[in-house]
PDB file of C-alpha atoms in Angstrom:
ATOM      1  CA  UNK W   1     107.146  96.270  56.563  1.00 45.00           C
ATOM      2  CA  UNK W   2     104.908  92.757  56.070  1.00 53.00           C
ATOM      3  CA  UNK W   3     101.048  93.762  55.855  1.00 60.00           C
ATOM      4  CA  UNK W   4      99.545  92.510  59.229  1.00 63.00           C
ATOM      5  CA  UNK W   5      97.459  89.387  58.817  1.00 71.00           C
ATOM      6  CA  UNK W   6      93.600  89.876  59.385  1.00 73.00           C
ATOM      7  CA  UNK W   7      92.128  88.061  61.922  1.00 78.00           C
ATOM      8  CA  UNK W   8      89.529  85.741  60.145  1.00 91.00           C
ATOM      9  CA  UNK W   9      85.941  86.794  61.845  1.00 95.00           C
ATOM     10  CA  UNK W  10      83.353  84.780  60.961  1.00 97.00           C
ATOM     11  CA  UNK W  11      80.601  87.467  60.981  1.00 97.00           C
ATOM     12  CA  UNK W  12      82.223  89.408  58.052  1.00 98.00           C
ATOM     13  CA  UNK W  13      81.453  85.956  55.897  1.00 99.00           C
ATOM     14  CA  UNK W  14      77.925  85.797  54.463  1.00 99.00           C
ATOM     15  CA  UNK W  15      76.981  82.335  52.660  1.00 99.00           C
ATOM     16  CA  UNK W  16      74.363  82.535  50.073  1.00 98.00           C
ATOM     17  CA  UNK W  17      72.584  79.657  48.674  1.00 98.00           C
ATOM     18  CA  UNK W  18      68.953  78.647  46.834  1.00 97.00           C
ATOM     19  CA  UNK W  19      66.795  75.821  47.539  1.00 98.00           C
ATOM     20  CA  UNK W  20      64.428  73.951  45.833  1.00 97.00           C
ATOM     21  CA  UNK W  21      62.938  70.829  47.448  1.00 98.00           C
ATOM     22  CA  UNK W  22      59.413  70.287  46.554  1.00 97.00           C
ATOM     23  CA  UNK W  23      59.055  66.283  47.494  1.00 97.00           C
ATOM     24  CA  UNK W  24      61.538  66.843  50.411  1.00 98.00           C
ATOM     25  CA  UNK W  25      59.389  65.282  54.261  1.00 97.00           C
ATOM     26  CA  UNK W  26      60.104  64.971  57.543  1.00 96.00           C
ATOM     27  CA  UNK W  27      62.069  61.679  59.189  1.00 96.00           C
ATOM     28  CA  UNK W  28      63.895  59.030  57.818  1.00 95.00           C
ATOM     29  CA  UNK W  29      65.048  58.747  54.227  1.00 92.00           C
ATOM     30  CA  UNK W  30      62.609  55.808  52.784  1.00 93.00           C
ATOM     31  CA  UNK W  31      64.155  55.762  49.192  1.00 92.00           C
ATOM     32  CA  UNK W  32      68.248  57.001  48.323  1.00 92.00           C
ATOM     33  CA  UNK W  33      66.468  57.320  44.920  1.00 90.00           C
ATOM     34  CA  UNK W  34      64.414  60.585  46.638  1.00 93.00           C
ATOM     35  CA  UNK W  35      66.509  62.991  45.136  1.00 93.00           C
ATOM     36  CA  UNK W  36      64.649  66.005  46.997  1.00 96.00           C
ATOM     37  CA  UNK W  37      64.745  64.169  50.413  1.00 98.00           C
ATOM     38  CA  UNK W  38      68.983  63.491  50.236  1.00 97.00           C
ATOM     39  CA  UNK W  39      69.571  66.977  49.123  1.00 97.00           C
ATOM     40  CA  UNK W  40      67.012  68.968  51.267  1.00 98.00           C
ATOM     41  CA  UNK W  41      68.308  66.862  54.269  1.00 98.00           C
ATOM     42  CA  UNK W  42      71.935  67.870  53.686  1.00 99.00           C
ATOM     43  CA  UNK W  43      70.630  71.376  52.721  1.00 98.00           C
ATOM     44  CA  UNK W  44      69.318  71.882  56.131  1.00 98.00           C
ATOM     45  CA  UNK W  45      72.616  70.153  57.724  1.00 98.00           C
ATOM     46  CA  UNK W  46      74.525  72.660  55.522  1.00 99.00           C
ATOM     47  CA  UNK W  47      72.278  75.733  56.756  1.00 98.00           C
ATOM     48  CA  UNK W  48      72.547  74.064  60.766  1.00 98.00           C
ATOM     49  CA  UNK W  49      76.919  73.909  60.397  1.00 98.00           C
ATOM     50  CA  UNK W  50      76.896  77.439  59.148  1.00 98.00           C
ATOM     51  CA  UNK W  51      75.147  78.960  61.804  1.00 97.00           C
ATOM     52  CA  UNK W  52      77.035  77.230  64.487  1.00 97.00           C
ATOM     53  CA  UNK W  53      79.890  78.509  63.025  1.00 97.00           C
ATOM     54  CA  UNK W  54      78.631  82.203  63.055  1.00 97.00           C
ATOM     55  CA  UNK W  55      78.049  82.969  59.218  1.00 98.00           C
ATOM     56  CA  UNK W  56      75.673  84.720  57.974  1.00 98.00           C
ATOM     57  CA  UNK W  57      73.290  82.795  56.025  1.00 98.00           C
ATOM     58  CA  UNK W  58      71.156  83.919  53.402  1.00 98.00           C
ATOM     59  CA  UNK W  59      68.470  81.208  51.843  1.00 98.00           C
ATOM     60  CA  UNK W  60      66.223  82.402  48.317  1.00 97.00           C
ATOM     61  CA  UNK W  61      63.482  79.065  48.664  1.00 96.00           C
ATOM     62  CA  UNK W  62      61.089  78.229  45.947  1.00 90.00           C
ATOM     63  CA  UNK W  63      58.359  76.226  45.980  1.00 91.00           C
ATOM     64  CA  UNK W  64      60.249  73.568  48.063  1.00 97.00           C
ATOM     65  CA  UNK W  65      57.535  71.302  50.487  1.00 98.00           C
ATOM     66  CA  UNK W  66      55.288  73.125  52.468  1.00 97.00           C
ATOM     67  CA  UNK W  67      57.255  71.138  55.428  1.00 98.00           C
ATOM     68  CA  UNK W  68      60.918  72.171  54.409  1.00 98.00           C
ATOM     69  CA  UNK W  69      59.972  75.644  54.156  1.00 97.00           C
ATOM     70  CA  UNK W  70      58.612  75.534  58.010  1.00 97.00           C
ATOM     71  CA  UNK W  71      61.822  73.657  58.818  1.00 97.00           C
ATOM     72  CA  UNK W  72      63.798  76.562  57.648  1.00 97.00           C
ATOM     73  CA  UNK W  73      61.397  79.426  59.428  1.00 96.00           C
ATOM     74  CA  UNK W  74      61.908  77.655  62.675  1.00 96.00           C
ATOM     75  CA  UNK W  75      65.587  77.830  62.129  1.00 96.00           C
ATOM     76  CA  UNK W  76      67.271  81.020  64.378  1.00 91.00           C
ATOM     77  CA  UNK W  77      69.068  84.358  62.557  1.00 92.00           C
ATOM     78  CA  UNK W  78      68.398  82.348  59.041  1.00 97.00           C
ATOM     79  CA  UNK W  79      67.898  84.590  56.321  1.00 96.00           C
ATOM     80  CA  UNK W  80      65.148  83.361  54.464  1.00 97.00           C
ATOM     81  CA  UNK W  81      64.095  84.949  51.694  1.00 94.00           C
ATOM     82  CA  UNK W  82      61.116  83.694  49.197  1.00 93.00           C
ATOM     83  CA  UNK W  83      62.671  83.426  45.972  1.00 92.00           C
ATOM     84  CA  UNK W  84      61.048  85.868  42.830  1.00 90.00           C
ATOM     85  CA  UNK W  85      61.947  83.578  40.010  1.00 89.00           C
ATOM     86  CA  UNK W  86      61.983  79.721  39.791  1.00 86.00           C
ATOM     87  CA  UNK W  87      65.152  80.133  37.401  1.00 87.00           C
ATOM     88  CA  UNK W  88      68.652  79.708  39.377  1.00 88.00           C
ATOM     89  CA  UNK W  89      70.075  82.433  37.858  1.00 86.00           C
ATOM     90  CA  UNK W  90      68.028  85.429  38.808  1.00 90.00           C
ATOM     91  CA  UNK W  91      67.220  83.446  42.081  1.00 93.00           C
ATOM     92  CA  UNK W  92      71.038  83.519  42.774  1.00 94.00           C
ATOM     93  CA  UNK W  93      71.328  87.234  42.388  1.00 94.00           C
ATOM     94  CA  UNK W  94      68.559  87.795  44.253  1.00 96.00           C
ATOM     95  CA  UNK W  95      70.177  86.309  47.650  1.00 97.00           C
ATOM     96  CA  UNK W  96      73.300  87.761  46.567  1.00 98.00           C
ATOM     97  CA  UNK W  97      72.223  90.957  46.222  1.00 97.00           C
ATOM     98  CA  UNK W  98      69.984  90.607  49.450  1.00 97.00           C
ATOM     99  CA  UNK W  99      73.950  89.474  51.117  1.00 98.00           C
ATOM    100  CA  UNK W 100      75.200  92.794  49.652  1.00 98.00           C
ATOM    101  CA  UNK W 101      73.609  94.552  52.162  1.00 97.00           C
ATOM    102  CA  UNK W 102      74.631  93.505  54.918  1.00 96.00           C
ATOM    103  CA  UNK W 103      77.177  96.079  56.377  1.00 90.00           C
ATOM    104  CA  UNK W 104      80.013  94.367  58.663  1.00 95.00           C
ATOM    105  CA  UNK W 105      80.234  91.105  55.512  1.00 98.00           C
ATOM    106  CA  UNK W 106      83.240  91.795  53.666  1.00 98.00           C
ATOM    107  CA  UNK W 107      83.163  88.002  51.817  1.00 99.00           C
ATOM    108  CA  UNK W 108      79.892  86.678  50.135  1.00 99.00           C
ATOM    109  CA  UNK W 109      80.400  83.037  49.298  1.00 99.00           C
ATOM    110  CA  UNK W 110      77.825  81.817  47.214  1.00 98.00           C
ATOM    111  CA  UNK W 111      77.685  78.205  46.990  1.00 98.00           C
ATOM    112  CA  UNK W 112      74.875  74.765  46.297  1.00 97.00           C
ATOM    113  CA  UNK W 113      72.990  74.399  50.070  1.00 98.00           C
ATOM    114  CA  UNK W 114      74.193  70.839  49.672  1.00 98.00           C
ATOM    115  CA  UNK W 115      78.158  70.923  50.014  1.00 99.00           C
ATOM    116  CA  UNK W 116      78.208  70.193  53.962  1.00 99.00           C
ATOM    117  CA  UNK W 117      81.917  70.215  54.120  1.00 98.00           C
ATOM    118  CA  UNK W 118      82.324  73.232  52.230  1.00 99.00           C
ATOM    119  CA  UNK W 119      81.074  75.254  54.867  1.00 98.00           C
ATOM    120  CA  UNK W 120      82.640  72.977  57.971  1.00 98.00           C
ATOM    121  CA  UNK W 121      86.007  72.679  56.510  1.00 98.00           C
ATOM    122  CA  UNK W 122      86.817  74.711  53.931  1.00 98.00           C
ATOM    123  CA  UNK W 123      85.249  78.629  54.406  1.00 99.00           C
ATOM    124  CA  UNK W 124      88.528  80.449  56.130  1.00 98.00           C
ATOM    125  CA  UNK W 125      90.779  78.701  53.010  1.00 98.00           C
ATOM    126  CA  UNK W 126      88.102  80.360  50.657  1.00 98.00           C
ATOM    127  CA  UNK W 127      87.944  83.933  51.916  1.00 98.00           C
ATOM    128  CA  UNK W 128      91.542  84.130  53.208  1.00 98.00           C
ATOM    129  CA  UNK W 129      92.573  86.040  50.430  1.00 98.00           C
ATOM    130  CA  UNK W 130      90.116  88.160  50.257  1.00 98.00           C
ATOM    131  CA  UNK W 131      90.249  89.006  53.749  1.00 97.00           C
ATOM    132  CA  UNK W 132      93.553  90.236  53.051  1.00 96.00           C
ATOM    133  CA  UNK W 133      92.830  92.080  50.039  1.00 96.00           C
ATOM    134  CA  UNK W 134      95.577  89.104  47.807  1.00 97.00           C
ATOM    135  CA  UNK W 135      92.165  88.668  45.622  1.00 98.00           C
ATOM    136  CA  UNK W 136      88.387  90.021  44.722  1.00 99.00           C
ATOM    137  CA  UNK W 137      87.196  86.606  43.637  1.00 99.00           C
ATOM    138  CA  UNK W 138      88.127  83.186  44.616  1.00 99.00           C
ATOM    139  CA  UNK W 139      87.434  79.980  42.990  1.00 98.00           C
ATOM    140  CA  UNK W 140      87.829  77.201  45.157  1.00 98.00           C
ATOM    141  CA  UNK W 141      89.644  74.004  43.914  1.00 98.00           C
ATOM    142  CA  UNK W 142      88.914  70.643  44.630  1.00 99.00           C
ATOM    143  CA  UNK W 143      91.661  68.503  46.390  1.00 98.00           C
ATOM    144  CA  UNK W 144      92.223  65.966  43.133  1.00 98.00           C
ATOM    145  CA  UNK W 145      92.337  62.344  45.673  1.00 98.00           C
ATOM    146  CA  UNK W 146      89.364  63.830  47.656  1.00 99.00           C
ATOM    147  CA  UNK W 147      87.304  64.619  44.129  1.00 98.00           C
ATOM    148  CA  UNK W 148      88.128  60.862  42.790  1.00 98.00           C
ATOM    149  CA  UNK W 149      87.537  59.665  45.763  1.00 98.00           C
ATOM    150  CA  UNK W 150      83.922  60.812  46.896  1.00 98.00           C
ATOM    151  CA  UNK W 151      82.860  61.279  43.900  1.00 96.00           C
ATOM    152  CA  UNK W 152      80.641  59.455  40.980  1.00 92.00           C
ATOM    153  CA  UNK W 153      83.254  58.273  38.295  1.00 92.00           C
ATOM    154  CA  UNK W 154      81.133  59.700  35.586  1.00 88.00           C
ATOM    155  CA  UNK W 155      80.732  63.158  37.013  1.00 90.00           C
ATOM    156  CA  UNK W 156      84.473  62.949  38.054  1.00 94.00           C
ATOM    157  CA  UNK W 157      85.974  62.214  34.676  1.00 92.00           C
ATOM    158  CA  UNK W 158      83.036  64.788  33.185  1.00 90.00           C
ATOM    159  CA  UNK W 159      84.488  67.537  35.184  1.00 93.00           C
ATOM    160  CA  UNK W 160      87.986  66.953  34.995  1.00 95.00           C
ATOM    161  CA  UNK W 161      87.504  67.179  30.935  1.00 93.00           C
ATOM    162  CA  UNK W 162      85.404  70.228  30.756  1.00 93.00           C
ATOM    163  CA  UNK W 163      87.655  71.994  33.065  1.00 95.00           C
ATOM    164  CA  UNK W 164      90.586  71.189  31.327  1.00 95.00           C
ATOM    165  CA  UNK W 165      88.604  72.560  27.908  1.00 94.00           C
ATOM    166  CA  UNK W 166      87.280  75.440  29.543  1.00 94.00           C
ATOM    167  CA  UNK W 167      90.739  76.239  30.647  1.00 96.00           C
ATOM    168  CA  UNK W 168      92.414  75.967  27.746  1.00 95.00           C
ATOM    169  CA  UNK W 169      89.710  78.512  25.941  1.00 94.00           C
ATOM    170  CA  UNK W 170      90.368  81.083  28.630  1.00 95.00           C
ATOM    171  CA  UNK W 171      93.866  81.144  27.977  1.00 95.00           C
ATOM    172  CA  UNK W 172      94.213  80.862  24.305  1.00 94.00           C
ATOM    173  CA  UNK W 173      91.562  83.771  24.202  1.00 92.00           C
ATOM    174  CA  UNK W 174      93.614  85.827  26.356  1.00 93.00           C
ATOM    175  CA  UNK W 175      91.981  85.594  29.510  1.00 93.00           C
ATOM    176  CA  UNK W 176      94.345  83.608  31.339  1.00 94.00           C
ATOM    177  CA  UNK W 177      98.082  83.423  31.256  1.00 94.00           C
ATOM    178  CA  UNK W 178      99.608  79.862  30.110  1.00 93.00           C
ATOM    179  CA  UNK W 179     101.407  79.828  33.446  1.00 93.00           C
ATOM    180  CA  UNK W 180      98.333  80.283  35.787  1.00 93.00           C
ATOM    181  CA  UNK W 181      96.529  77.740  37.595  1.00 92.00           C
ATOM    182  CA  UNK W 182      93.696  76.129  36.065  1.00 96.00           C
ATOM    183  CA  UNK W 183      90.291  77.554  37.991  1.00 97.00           C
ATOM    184  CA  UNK W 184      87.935  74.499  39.131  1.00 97.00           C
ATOM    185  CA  UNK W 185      85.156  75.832  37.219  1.00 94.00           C
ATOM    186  CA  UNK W 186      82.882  73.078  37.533  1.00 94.00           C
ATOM    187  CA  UNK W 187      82.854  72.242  41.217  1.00 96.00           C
ATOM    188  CA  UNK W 188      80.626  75.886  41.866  1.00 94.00           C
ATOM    189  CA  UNK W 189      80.990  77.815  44.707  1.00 97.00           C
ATOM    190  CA  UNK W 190      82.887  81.269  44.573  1.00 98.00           C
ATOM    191  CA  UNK W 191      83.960  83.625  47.178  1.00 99.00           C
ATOM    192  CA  UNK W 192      83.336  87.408  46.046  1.00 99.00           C
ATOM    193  CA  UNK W 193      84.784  90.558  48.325  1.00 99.00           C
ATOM    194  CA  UNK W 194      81.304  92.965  48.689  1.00 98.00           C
ATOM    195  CA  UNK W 195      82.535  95.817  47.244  1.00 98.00           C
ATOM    196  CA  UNK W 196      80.363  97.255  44.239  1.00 97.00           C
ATOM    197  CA  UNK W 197      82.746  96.433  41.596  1.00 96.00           C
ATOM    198  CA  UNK W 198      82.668  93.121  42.374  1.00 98.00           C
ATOM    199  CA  UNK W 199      79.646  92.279  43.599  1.00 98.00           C
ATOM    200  CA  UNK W 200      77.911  94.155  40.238  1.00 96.00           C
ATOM    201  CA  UNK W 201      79.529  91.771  38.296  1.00 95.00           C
ATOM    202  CA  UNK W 202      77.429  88.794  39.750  1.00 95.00           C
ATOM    203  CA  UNK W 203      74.196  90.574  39.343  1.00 94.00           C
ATOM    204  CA  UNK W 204      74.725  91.683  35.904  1.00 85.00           C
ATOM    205  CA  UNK W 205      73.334  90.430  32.552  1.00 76.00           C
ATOM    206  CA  UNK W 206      75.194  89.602  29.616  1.00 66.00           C
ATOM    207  CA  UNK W 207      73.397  90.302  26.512  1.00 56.00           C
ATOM    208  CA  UNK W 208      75.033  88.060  24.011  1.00 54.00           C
ATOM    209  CA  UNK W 209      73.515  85.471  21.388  1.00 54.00           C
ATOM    210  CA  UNK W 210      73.659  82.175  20.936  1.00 53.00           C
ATOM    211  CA  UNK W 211      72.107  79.300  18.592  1.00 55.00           C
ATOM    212  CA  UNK W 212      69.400  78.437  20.458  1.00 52.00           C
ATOM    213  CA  UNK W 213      68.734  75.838  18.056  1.00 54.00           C
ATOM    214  CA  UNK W 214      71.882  74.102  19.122  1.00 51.00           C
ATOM    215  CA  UNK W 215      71.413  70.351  20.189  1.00 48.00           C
ATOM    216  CA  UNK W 216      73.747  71.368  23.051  1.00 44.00           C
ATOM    217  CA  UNK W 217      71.064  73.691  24.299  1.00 45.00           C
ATOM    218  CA  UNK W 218      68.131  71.166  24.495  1.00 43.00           C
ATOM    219  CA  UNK W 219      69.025  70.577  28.590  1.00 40.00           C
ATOM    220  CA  UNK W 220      70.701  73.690  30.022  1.00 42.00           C
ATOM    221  CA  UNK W 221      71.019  77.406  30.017  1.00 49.00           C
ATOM    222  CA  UNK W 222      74.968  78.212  30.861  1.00 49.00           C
ATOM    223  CA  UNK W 223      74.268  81.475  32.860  1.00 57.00           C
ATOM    224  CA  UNK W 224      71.983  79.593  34.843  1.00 59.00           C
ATOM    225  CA  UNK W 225      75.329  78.703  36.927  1.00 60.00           C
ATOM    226  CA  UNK W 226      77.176  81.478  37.264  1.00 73.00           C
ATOM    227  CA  UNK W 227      80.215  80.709  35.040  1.00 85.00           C
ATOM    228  CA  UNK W 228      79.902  84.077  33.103  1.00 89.00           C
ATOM    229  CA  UNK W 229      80.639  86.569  36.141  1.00 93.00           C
ATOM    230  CA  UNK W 230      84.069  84.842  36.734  1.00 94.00           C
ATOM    231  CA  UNK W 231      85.062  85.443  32.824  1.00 93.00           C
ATOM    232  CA  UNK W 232      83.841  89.108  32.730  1.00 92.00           C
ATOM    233  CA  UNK W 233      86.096  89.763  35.783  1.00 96.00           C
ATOM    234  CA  UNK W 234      89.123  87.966  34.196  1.00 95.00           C
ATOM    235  CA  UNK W 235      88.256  90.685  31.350  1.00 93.00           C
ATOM    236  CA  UNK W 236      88.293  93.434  33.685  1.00 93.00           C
ATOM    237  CA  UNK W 237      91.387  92.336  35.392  1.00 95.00           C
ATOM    238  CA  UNK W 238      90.679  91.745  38.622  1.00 97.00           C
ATOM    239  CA  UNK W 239      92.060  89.180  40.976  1.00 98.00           C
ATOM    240  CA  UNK W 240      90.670  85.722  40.551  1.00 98.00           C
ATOM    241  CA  UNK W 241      92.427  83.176  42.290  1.00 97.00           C
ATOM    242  CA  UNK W 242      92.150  79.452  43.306  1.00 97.00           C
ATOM    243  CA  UNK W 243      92.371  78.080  46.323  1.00 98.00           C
ATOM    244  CA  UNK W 244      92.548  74.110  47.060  1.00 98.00           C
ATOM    245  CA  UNK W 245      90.388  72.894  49.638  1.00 99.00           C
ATOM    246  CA  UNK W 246      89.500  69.301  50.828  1.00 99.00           C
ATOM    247  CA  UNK W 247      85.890  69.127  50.125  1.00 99.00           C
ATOM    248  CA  UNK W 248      84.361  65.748  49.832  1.00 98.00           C
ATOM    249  CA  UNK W 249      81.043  64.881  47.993  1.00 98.00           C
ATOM    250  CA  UNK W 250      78.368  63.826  50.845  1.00 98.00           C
ATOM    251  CA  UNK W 251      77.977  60.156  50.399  1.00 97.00           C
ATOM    252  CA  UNK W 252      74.082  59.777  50.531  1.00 96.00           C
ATOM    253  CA  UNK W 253      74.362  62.233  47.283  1.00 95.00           C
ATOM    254  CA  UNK W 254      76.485  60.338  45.296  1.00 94.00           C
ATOM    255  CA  UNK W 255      74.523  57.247  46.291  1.00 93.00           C
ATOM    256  CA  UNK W 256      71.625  58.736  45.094  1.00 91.00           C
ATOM    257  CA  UNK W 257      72.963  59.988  41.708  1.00 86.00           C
ATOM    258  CA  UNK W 258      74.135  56.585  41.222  1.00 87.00           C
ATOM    259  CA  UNK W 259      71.045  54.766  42.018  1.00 85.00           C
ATOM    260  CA  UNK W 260      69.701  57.228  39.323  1.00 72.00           C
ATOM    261  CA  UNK W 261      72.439  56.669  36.941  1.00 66.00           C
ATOM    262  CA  UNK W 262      71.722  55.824  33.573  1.00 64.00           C
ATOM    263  CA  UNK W 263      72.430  56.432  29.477  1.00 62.00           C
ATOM    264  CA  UNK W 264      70.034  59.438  29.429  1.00 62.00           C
ATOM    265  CA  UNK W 265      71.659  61.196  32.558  1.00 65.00           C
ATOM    266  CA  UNK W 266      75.040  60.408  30.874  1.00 71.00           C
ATOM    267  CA  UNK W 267      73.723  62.380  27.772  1.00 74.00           C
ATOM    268  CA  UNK W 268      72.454  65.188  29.796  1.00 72.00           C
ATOM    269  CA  UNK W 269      75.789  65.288  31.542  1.00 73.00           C
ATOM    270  CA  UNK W 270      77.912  65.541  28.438  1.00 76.00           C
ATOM    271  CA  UNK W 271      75.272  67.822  26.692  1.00 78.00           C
ATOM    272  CA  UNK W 272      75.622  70.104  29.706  1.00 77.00           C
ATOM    273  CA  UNK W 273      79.505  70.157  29.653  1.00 80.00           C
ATOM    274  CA  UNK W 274      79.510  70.553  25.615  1.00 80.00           C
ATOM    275  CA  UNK W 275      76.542  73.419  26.545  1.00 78.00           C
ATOM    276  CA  UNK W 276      78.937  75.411  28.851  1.00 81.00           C
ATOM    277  CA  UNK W 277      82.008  75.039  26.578  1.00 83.00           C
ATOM    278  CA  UNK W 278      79.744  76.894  23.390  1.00 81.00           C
ATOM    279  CA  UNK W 279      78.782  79.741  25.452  1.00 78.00           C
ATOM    280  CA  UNK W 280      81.991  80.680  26.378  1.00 83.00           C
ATOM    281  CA  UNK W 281      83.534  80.751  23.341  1.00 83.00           C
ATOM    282  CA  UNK W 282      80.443  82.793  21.791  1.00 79.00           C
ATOM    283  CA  UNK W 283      81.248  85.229  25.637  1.00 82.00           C
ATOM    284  CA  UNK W 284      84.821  85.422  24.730  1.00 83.00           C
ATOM    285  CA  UNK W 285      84.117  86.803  20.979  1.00 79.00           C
ATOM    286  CA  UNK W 286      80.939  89.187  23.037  1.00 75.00           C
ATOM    287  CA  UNK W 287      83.775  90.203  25.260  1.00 77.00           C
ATOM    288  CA  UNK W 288      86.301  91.184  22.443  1.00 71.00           C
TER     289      UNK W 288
END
């Protein structure tokens, strides 16, 4: 006999996000180049969309504007908690352990406050699984003609390399079989069922050492996004699958990054991606 389907209940779904905003204002956008004002304003869209769509949503702020943080205080059954450490890292395990407590969730999806149509389109896709105990951790995927499409060119063809690389190291080191589907590493947001095992995982630290010497290094701290987690559970064999989902970039962000676009951004890009790639082979060996 077929396991019966569950229902997909919205208030057994807790999204967890950080902000940071500290140049974000009121009213119309005056500049696409005001990098805080785009992404605060689709932060609080983001926030607004899950709400109506009965989510529970938990918000670690620091230091954003004085008016963004009132914004998000007058906002009803937000959880809005005032983040302990500027750094992303211990900021996101903060609001994910705050999520962890919440009795009737049974998904926390922890994702950037920005992707609007991550949380209007995509959410039941992401947790389905879950739900219906098929996984413990979900990765979603990014629909390939929706990624080229919305997205910058330069971030596209950045991401489709470093996922292929970071891909490939996973499954020559044993963490992946040949035949499984490559995990979308780079796009972000990951569904995690709330059980201990799991959730521990994501509010760990991993205590291994790098070169921090390295060129690579000069722009970006790999653990500051939450790629290590995934690998440790691949380790520990439990169930991380991917899931495709149609999310499109929101256009006043990728208007923004382009009007910002330039050699040095490139560089930080690539030093990011070469960054990421480094400190998963030195996890790997750690994890041996």
């Amino acid at each position: 006999m077929s396991q019966e389907k569950n229902i997909f209940n919205p208030s057994s779904i807790a999204i967890a996000m950080i902000t940071h905003y500290p140049k974000w204002y009121r009213g119309n956008m005056q500049s696409i180049k005001n990098t805080d004002k785009i992404r605060g304003d689709l932060a609080i869209e983001t926030i607004i969309k899950a709400r109506q769509q009965g989510y529970h949503v938990l918000v670690a702020d620091g230091q954003s504007s004085k008016t963004f943080r009132k914004t998000l205080s007058q906002m009803p059954e937000l959880n809005l908690i005032k983040r302990e450490s500027m750094k992303r890292r211990l900021a996101r395990k903060q609001v994910i352990k705050m999520a962890q407590k919440l009795n009737e969730v049974k998904v926390i999806v922890e994702t950037e406050a920005e992707k609007v149509s991550l949380i209007t389109k995509c959410i039941p896709m992401i947790t389905d699984l879950i739900l219906n105990n098929k996984a413990d951790i979900v990765v979603p995927k990014r629909n390939l003609e929706l990624f080229k499409k919305t997205y910058p060119n330069y971030q596209y063809e950045s991401e489709i390399e470093g996922n292929i690389l970071y891909n490939e190291i996973l499954k020559t080191s044993g963490f992946r079989d040949q035949k499984d589907e490559d995990l979308d590493l780079f796009f972000g947001p990951v569904a995690m069922k709330n059980t201990k095992m799991v959730v521990e995982l994501f509010l760990g630290n991993f205590g291994f050492k790098v070169d921090l010497n390295a060129k690579s290094r000069q722009f970006f701290q790999q653990d500051e996004y939450g790629f290590l987690p995934i690998v440790a559970a691949l380790k520990n064999k439990l169930r991380v699958k991917s899931v495709e989902v149609p999310f499109e970039y929101p256009k006043t962000q990728k208007m923004n990054e382009l009007a910002a676009v330039g050699e040095l951004f490139r560089e930080k890009r690539r030093n990011q991606r070469m960054s990421i790639l480094i400190d998963l082979l030195y996890f790997v060996q750690y994890l041996k």
